[in-house]
Tab-separated table of C-alpha atoms in Angstrom:
chain	number	residue	atom	x	y	z
A	449	ALA	CA	143.366	105.542	161.184
A	450	GLN	CA	146.609	104.792	162.878
A	451	SER	CA	147.320	105.874	166.396
A	452	VAL	CA	149.603	105.497	169.373
A	453	ALA	CA	148.659	105.578	173.026
A	454	GLN	CA	150.687	106.286	176.107
A	455	PRO	CA	148.700	104.933	179.028
A	456	GLU	CA	150.610	106.765	181.746
A	457	ASP	CA	150.542	110.539	182.093
A	458	GLN	CA	153.420	110.452	184.549
A	459	VAL	CA	156.131	108.050	185.637
A	460	LYS	CA	158.211	108.560	188.761
A	461	VAL	CA	161.384	106.603	189.456
A	462	ALA	CA	164.365	106.961	191.732
A	463	GLU	CA	167.731	107.747	190.194
A	464	GLY	CA	169.582	104.562	189.359
A	465	ASN	CA	166.435	102.499	188.961
A	466	PRO	CA	165.162	101.155	185.650
A	467	LEU	CA	162.843	103.406	183.690
A	468	THR	CA	160.047	102.219	181.403
A	469	VAL	CA	157.708	104.453	179.407
A	470	LYS	CA	154.872	102.575	177.746
A	471	CYS	CA	153.483	102.959	174.247
A	472	THR	CA	150.984	100.879	172.310
A	473	TYR	CA	150.166	101.334	168.654
A	474	SER	CA	147.374	100.709	166.206
A	475	VAL	CA	148.785	100.590	162.681
A	476	SER	CA	147.852	98.589	159.634
A	477	GLY	CA	150.749	96.715	158.137
A	478	ASN	CA	154.312	96.963	159.394
A	479	PRO	CA	154.758	100.032	161.530
A	480	TYR	CA	157.456	102.640	161.745
A	481	LEU	CA	157.638	103.898	165.328
A	482	PHE	CA	159.508	106.755	166.955
A	483	TRP	CA	160.327	108.063	170.401
A	484	TYR	CA	161.005	111.737	171.052
A	485	VAL	CA	161.927	113.595	174.239
A	486	GLN	CA	161.043	117.177	175.134
A	487	TYR	CA	163.060	119.020	177.754
A	488	PRO	CA	161.651	122.194	179.331
A	489	ASN	CA	161.535	125.128	176.904
A	490	ARG	CA	162.966	123.036	174.111
A	491	GLY	CA	161.666	121.340	171.009
A	492	LEU	CA	161.275	117.605	170.617
A	493	GLN	CA	164.460	115.629	170.148
A	494	PHE	CA	164.603	112.329	168.308
A	495	LEU	CA	165.616	109.392	170.517
A	496	LEU	CA	165.193	106.295	168.380
A	497	LYS	CA	163.109	104.605	165.734
A	498	TYR	CA	161.907	101.161	164.765
A	499	ILE	CA	161.782	100.392	161.060
A	500	THR	CA	162.194	96.655	160.757
A	501	GLY	CA	164.549	93.953	161.941
A	502	ASP	CA	165.718	93.640	165.536
A	503	ASN	CA	162.998	94.071	168.097
A	504	LEU	CA	165.378	95.843	170.483
A	505	VAL	CA	166.314	99.270	169.184
A	506	LYS	CA	169.105	101.308	170.749
A	507	GLY	CA	168.998	105.082	170.729
A	508	SER	CA	170.466	108.236	172.195
A	509	TYR	CA	171.354	108.909	175.852
A	510	GLY	CA	171.352	105.207	176.780
A	511	PHE	CA	167.712	104.648	175.864
A	512	GLU	CA	166.392	101.593	174.074
A	513	ALA	CA	162.971	100.421	173.027
A	514	GLU	CA	161.454	97.005	172.622
A	515	PHE	CA	159.098	96.335	169.736
A	516	ASN	CA	156.515	93.624	170.465
A	517	LYS	CA	154.274	92.811	167.547
A	518	SER	CA	151.955	90.444	169.408
A	519	GLN	CA	151.270	93.047	172.088
A	520	THR	CA	151.402	95.984	169.630
A	521	SER	CA	153.749	97.771	172.002
A	522	PHE	CA	156.906	99.821	171.701
A	523	HIS	CA	158.031	100.563	175.248
A	524	LEU	CA	160.948	102.879	175.938
A	525	LYS	CA	163.469	101.709	178.524
A	526	LYS	CA	166.576	102.804	180.293
A	527	PRO	CA	168.383	100.457	182.682
A	528	SER	CA	169.509	103.165	185.105
A	529	ALA	CA	167.687	106.490	185.122
A	530	LEU	CA	169.368	109.837	185.720
A	531	VAL	CA	167.862	112.990	187.193
A	532	SER	CA	168.614	114.637	183.851
A	533	ASP	CA	166.204	112.174	182.165
A	534	SER	CA	163.306	114.082	183.714
A	535	ALA	CA	161.355	115.304	180.694
A	536	LEU	CA	158.266	114.725	178.553
A	537	TYR	CA	158.413	111.675	176.297
A	538	PHE	CA	156.370	111.113	173.156
A	539	CYS	CA	155.762	108.014	171.130
A	540	ALA	CA	154.875	108.708	167.480
A	541	VAL	CA	153.941	106.965	164.261
A	542	PRO	CA	154.240	108.431	160.748
A	543	ASP	CA	151.204	108.348	158.517
A	544	MET	CA	152.592	106.418	155.556
A	545	LYS	CA	149.413	106.902	153.533
A	546	ALA	CA	149.467	110.652	153.829
A	547	ALA	CA	151.862	113.055	152.210
A	548	GLY	CA	154.067	115.363	154.193
A	549	ASN	CA	155.658	112.967	156.642
A	550	LYS	CA	152.985	113.679	159.243
A	551	LEU	CA	153.603	112.257	162.678
A	552	THR	CA	150.769	111.197	164.952
A	553	PHE	CA	151.848	111.552	168.559
A	554	GLY	CA	150.756	109.923	171.758
A	555	GLY	CA	149.635	112.211	174.535
A	556	GLY	CA	153.046	112.207	176.185
A	557	THR	CA	154.387	110.813	179.457
A	558	ARG	CA	156.078	113.058	181.964
A	559	VAL	CA	159.041	111.339	183.594
A	560	LEU	CA	160.280	112.499	186.963
A	561	VAL	CA	163.520	110.992	188.230
A	562	LYS	CA	164.070	111.657	191.905
A	563	PRO	CA	167.590	111.984	193.340
B	1052	GLU	CA	175.385	122.826	163.729
B	1053	ALA	CA	172.240	121.281	162.245
B	1054	GLN	CA	169.255	123.162	163.526
B	1055	VAL	CA	165.746	124.453	163.052
B	1056	THR	CA	165.390	128.065	164.166
B	1057	GLN	CA	162.097	129.674	165.066
B	1058	ASN	CA	161.419	133.311	165.835
B	1059	PRO	CA	160.086	134.763	167.983
B	1060	ARG	CA	160.265	132.363	170.933
B	1061	TYR	CA	157.543	134.224	172.806
B	1062	LEU	CA	154.865	136.631	171.628
B	1063	ILE	CA	151.899	138.247	173.314
B	1064	THR	CA	149.572	140.065	170.947
B	1065	VAL	CA	145.952	141.034	170.467
B	1066	THR	CA	143.093	139.594	168.477
B	1067	GLY	CA	143.149	140.514	164.808
B	1068	LYS	CA	146.729	141.779	164.574
B	1069	LYS	CA	148.513	139.867	161.812
B	1070	LEU	CA	151.649	138.025	162.843
B	1071	THR	CA	154.265	135.792	161.289
B	1072	VAL	CA	156.380	133.139	162.963
B	1073	THR	CA	159.512	132.391	160.999
B	1074	CYS	CA	161.166	129.011	160.652
B	1075	SER	CA	164.489	128.258	159.010
B	1076	GLN	CA	166.460	125.016	158.696
B	1077	ASN	CA	170.058	124.540	157.587
B	1078	MET	CA	169.956	120.830	156.716
B	1079	ASN	CA	168.651	121.098	153.151
B	1080	HIS	CA	165.565	119.107	154.146
B	1081	GLU	CA	162.738	118.728	151.673
B	1082	TYR	CA	159.944	118.311	154.202
B	1083	MET	CA	158.846	120.943	156.690
B	1084	SER	CA	155.849	121.049	159.015
B	1085	TRP	CA	154.165	123.192	161.601
B	1086	TYR	CA	152.625	121.651	164.721
B	1087	ARG	CA	150.780	123.102	167.651
B	1088	GLN	CA	150.997	121.605	171.106
B	1089	ASP	CA	148.088	121.957	173.500
B	1090	PRO	CA	147.581	120.363	176.921
B	1091	GLY	CA	145.624	117.138	176.655
B	1092	LEU	CA	145.702	117.220	172.845
B	1093	GLY	CA	149.358	116.526	172.186
B	1094	LEU	CA	150.936	117.793	168.967
B	1095	ARG	CA	148.804	118.299	165.892
B	1096	GLN	CA	150.015	119.120	162.408
B	1097	ILE	CA	148.851	122.467	161.012
B	1098	TYR	CA	150.469	122.601	157.564
B	1099	TYR	CA	153.260	120.839	155.796
B	1100	SER	CA	155.453	121.323	152.753
B	1101	MET	CA	157.167	118.674	150.677
B	1102	ASN	CA	159.343	121.127	148.751
B	1103	VAL	CA	159.529	124.663	147.409
B	1104	GLU	CA	156.089	125.925	146.385
B	1105	VAL	CA	154.444	122.659	147.544
B	1106	THR	CA	152.320	123.064	150.664
B	1107	ASP	CA	149.196	121.402	151.995
B	1108	LYS	CA	146.892	121.325	154.973
B	1109	GLY	CA	147.463	119.173	158.000
B	1110	ASP	CA	144.896	118.305	160.632
B	1111	VAL	CA	144.172	121.784	162.022
B	1112	PRO	CA	144.801	124.370	159.265
B	1113	GLU	CA	141.936	126.795	159.988
B	1114	GLY	CA	143.154	130.318	160.655
B	1115	TYR	CA	146.699	129.719	159.399
B	1116	LYS	CA	148.648	130.239	156.198
B	1117	VAL	CA	152.107	129.156	155.138
B	1118	SER	CA	154.469	129.697	152.256
B	1119	ARG	CA	157.569	127.936	150.967
B	1120	LYS	CA	159.417	130.214	148.585
B	1121	GLU	CA	162.848	128.954	149.559
B	1122	LYS	CA	163.827	125.488	150.667
B	1123	ARG	CA	165.178	126.605	154.033
B	1124	ASN	CA	162.280	128.824	155.148
B	1125	PHE	CA	158.701	127.953	156.088
B	1126	PRO	CA	156.907	130.846	157.804
B	1127	LEU	CA	153.587	130.429	159.611
B	1128	ILE	CA	151.175	133.318	159.145
B	1129	LEU	CA	148.198	134.178	161.319
B	1130	GLU	CA	146.339	136.833	159.384
B	1131	SER	CA	143.699	137.531	162.030
B	1132	PRO	CA	144.725	135.776	165.231
B	1133	SER	CA	142.093	134.750	167.743
B	1134	PRO	CA	142.391	133.598	171.371
B	1135	ASN	CA	141.868	129.942	170.420
B	1136	GLN	CA	145.197	130.126	168.585
B	1137	THR	CA	147.013	130.657	171.866
B	1138	SER	CA	149.353	127.709	171.917
B	1139	LEU	CA	152.914	126.423	171.686
B	1140	TYR	CA	154.028	126.090	168.065
B	1141	PHE	CA	156.785	123.930	166.647
B	1142	CYS	CA	158.387	123.896	163.244
B	1143	ALA	CA	159.978	120.636	162.086
B	1144	SER	CA	161.983	119.484	159.098
B	1145	SER	CA	163.107	116.158	157.717
B	1146	LEU	CA	164.361	114.368	154.674
B	1147	ALA	CA	161.651	112.858	152.501
B	1148	GLY	CA	160.139	109.589	153.656
B	1149	GLY	CA	158.105	108.410	156.614
B	1150	ASN	CA	161.027	106.616	158.209
B	1151	GLN	CA	163.075	109.798	158.551
B	1152	PRO	CA	163.239	111.458	161.972
B	1153	GLN	CA	162.032	115.017	162.210
B	1154	HIS	CA	164.116	117.833	163.622
B	1155	PHE	CA	162.194	120.331	165.722
B	1156	GLY	CA	162.749	123.961	166.566
B	1157	ASP	CA	162.630	125.103	170.176
B	1158	GLY	CA	159.081	126.359	169.906
B	1159	THR	CA	157.169	129.627	169.848
B	1160	ARG	CA	154.735	130.368	172.634
B	1161	LEU	CA	151.937	132.569	171.322
B	1162	SER	CA	149.400	134.297	173.537
B	1163	ILE	CA	146.488	135.992	171.757
B	1164	LEU	CA	144.534	138.304	174.032
C-alpha cells in the first residue's frame, strides 16, 4: 500500500527565514504527490502537485516543493516565511489503483512562524 | 466563485438522532468524497462518488450513508449517530483522475453526545 510520512509534527521558524516541511513517500511506480494547507477553521487548500518532469515544482503563495526520487522525498519549501504561513500542512498521494480519486494523507505538520 | 459548501458548520446532537450533512459544489466535478479528520489519524476517506448514482465505500464507511442524485450534491447521512462519530468532516470534489487536485469545503464539526 502506498503511503506518505511527515516526520515532524511541528516546525517553528522566525519570519523571514526559510521554511521547510518534510515529506517522504512510499509508492510503487511513478508517484503523483500533493501538498495541501489547512488554515484554522477552514478546509484544505491545494498548494501544488508533482506529476512528472521538473523536480522543482512551484505552487501558490510562494511555496515550492522538491521531488527527490532517490530519497523518496517531496519536501515543501518557502524561501522567506510569513506569519500568515502559520497553518497545518499535509502531504498526500492519490491511490491510482483505487477508484474515487482517494487521497492518502500524511499526519500533518503544524507550522508556526514567529514575528 | 468556485467552491464546495458544507452545512451545517457545527452541530451538537445526541446518540441515535439521525442527521444529514449537506455538501454542494459548483464546479461540475465528477468526483466527490467525504473525509473525517481525527487527531493523530489524519484524514480518512469515508465514501466517494465518481458520478451521479455511483457511490462506493472508502476506508471508514461504517455508520455512514451517502447518496448522489444530482451531480452537484453529495450528502452524508448518519442514521444512528454514536459518540465515536464525533469528528471534523470534510467534503471534497475534483475532476476525474488521480492527478487532479481536490477542492475541500470548510468542514463540519460534529459532536455526538
